[in-house]
Coordinates of C-alpha atoms and ligand atoms in Angstrom, one line a residue:
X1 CA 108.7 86.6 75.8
X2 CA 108.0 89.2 78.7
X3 CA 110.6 90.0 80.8
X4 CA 110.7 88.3 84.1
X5 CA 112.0 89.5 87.5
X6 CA 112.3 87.4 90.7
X7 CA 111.3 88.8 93.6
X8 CA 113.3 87.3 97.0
X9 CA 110.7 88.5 100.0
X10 CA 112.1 89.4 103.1
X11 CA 115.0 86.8 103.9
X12 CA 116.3 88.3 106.7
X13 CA 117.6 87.5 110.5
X14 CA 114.4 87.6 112.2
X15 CA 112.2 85.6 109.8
X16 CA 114.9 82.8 110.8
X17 CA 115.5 80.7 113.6
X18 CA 117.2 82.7 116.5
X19 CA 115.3 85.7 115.2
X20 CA 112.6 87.4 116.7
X21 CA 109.6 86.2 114.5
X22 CA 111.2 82.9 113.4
X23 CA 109.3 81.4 111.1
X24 CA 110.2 77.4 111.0
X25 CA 113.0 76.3 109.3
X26 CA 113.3 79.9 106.9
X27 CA 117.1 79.3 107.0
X28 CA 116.7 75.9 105.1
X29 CA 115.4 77.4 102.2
X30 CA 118.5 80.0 101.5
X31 CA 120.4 77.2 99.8
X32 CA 117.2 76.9 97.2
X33 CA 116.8 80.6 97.3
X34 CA 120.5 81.2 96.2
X35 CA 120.2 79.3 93.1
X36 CA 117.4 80.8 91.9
X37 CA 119.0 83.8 92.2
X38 CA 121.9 82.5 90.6
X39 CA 119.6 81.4 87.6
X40 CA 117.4 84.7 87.5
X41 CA 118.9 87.9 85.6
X42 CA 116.9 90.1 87.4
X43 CA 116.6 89.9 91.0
X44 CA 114.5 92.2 93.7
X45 CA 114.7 91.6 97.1
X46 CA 111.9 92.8 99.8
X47 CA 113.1 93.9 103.2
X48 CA 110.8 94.7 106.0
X49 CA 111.5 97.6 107.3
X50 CA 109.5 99.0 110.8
X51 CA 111.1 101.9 113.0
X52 CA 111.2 101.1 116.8
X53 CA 107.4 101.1 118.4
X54 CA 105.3 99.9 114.9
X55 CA 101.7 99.7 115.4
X56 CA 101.8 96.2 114.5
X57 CA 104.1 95.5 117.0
X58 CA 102.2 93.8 120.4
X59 CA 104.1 95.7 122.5
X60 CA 102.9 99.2 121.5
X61 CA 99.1 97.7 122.7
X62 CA 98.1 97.6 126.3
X63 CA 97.3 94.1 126.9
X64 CA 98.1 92.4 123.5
X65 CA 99.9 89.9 122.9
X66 CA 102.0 88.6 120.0
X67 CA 100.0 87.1 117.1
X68 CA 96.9 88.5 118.7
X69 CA 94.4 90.2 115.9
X70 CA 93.5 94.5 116.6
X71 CA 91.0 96.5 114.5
X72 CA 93.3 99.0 112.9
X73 CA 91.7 101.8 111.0
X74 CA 92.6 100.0 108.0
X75 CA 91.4 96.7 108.5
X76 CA 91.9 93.6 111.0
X77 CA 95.9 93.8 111.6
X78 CA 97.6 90.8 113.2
X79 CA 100.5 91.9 116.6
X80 CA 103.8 90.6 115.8
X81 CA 106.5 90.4 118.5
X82 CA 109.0 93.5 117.7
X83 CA 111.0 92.5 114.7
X84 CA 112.9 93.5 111.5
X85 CA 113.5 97.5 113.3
X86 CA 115.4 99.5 111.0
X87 CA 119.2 99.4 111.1
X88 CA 119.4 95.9 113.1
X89 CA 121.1 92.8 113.2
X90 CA 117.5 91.0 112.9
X91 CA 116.4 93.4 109.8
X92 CA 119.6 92.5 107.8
X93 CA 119.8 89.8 105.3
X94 CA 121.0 86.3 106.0
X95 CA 123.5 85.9 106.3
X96 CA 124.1 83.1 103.7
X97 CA 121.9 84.8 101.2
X98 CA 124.1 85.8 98.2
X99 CA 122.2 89.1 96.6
X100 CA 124.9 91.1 96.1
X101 CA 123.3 91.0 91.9
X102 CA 120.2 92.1 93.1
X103 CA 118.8 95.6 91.7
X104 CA 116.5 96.6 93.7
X105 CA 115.7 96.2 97.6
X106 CA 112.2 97.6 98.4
X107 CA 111.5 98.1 101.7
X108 CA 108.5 98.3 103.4
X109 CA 106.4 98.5 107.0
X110 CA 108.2 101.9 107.6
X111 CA 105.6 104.0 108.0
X112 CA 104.8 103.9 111.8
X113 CA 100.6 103.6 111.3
X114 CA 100.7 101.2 108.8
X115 CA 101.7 97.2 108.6
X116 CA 102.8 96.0 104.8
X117 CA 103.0 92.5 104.1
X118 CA 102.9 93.0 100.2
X119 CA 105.7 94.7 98.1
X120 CA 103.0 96.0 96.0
X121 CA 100.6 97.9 98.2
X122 CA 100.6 98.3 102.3
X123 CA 97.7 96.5 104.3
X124 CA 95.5 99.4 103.4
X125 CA 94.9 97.6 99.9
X126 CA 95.5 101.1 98.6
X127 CA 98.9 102.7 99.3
X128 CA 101.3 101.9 96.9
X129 CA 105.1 101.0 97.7
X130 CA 106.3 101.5 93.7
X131 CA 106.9 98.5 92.8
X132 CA 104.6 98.3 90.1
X133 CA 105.6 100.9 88.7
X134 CA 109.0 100.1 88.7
X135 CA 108.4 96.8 87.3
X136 CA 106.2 97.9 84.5
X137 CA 108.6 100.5 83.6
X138 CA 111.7 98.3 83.0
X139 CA 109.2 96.2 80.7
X140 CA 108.7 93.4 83.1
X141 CA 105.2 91.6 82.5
X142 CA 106.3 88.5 84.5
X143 CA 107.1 87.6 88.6
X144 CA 108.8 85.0 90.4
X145 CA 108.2 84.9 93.9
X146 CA 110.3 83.5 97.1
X147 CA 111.2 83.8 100.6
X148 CA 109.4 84.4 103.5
X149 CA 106.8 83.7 105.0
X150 CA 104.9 82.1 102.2
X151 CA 101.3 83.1 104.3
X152 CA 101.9 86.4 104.5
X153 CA 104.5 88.6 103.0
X154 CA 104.9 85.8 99.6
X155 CA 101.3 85.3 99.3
X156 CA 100.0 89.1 100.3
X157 CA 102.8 90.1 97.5
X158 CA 101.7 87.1 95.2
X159 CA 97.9 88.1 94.9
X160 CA 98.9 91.4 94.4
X161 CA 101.2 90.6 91.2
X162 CA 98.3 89.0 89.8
X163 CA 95.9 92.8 90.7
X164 CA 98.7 94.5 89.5
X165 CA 98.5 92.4 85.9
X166 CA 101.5 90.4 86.0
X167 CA 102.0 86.6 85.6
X168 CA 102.6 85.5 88.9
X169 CA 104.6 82.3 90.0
X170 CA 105.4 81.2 93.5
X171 CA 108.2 78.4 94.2
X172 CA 107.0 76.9 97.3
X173 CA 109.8 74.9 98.2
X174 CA 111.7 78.0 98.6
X175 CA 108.9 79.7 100.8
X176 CA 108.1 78.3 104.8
X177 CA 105.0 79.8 106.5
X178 CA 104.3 81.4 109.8
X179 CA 100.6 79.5 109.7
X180 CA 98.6 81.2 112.1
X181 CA 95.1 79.4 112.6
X182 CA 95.2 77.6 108.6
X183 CA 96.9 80.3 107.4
X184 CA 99.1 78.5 104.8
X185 CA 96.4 76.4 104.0
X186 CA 94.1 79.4 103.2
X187 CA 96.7 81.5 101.3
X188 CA 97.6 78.2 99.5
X189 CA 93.7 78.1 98.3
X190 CA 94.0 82.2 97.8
X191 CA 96.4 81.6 95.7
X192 CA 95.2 79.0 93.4
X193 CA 91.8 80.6 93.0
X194 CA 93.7 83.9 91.9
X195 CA 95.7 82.3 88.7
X196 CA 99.1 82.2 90.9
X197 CA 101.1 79.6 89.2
X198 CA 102.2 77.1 92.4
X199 CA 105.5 75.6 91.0
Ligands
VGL1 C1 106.0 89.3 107.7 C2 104.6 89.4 109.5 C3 105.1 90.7 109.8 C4 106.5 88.5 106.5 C5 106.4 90.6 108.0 O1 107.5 88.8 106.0 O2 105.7 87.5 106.2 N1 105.1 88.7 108.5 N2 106.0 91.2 109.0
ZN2 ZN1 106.8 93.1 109.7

């Protein structure tokens, strides 16, 4: 049987109400998110990660505002209120979230030109974080996937297990969405079509 890693995305202060991109009710899910923990031997966690004035940040844009859509070089790239800025209160973990077995934390958004919502590869489609490779190295063929929010960061991370080769499951009772515009529904359908098991 391959060796299977779950992979807890980005359950941190500002994903959660109070924080500065709250997405609804991401604190409910910590409970659900501890236990799988507790019943995974190997754990990953994703942490976004931007220094102070990101480009996907609305504020760094003359007349942009939050949740807005831009044409970055790259792609179209969505303005987020400032959130998850390295070394804050809003880019640490939950506080409720019990990882202290996790072996990895990846981080990612840190370069200043770039957004990532995957832990695979940054919005370019092309840059890799790692994580594959670290992933295929220790012999893991399978991922379990969590957190937040299930339409972006989850589901960016999700199709991008499946790319990368490995069998991909999301638990969507321990996800909750941002849903911009049908977003969750989209991903949902994104997801599905790409062979990402929806448990
Ligand atoms: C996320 C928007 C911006 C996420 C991160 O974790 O889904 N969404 N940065
Ligand atoms: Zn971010």
């Amino acid at each position: 049987m391959a060796h299977k890693a779950l992979i807890v995305i980005d359950m941190q202060n500002d994903f959660c109400p109070g924080g500065a991109l709250a997405v609804g009710g991401g604190d409910e899910i910590v409970p659900l998110v501890n236990h799988l923990i507790d019943s995974h031997d190997h754990v990953i966690l994703t942490q976004d990660w931007h220094p102070a004035g990101h480009s996907s940040f609305a504020s760094q844009h003359e007349g942009k505002q939050p949740f807005e859509t831009i044409e970055a070089s790259y792609g179209p790239q969505t303005l987020w209120p400032d959130h998850c800025v390295q070394g804050t209160k809003g880019a640490q973990f939950h506080d409720d979230l019990q990882w202290t077995t996790a072996e990895l934390v990846i981080r990612k958004g840190f370069r200043p030109e770039i957004d990532s919502y995957s832990a695979f590869f940054e919005n370019d489609h092309d840059t890799p974080t790692g994580l594959s490779g670290y992933l295929k190295e220790r012999g893991f063929g399978e991922v379990v996937l969590c957190g937040l929010a299930t339409d972006f960061c989850v589901g960016f991370s999700a199709l991008d297990a499946v790319t990368c080769g490995f069998k991909t499951s999301v638990v969507m009772q321990a996800c909750r969405a941002i849903d911009l515009d049908g977003s969750l529904a989209a991903m949902t359908e994104r997801m599905r079509a790409a062979g990402v098991h929806l448990l």
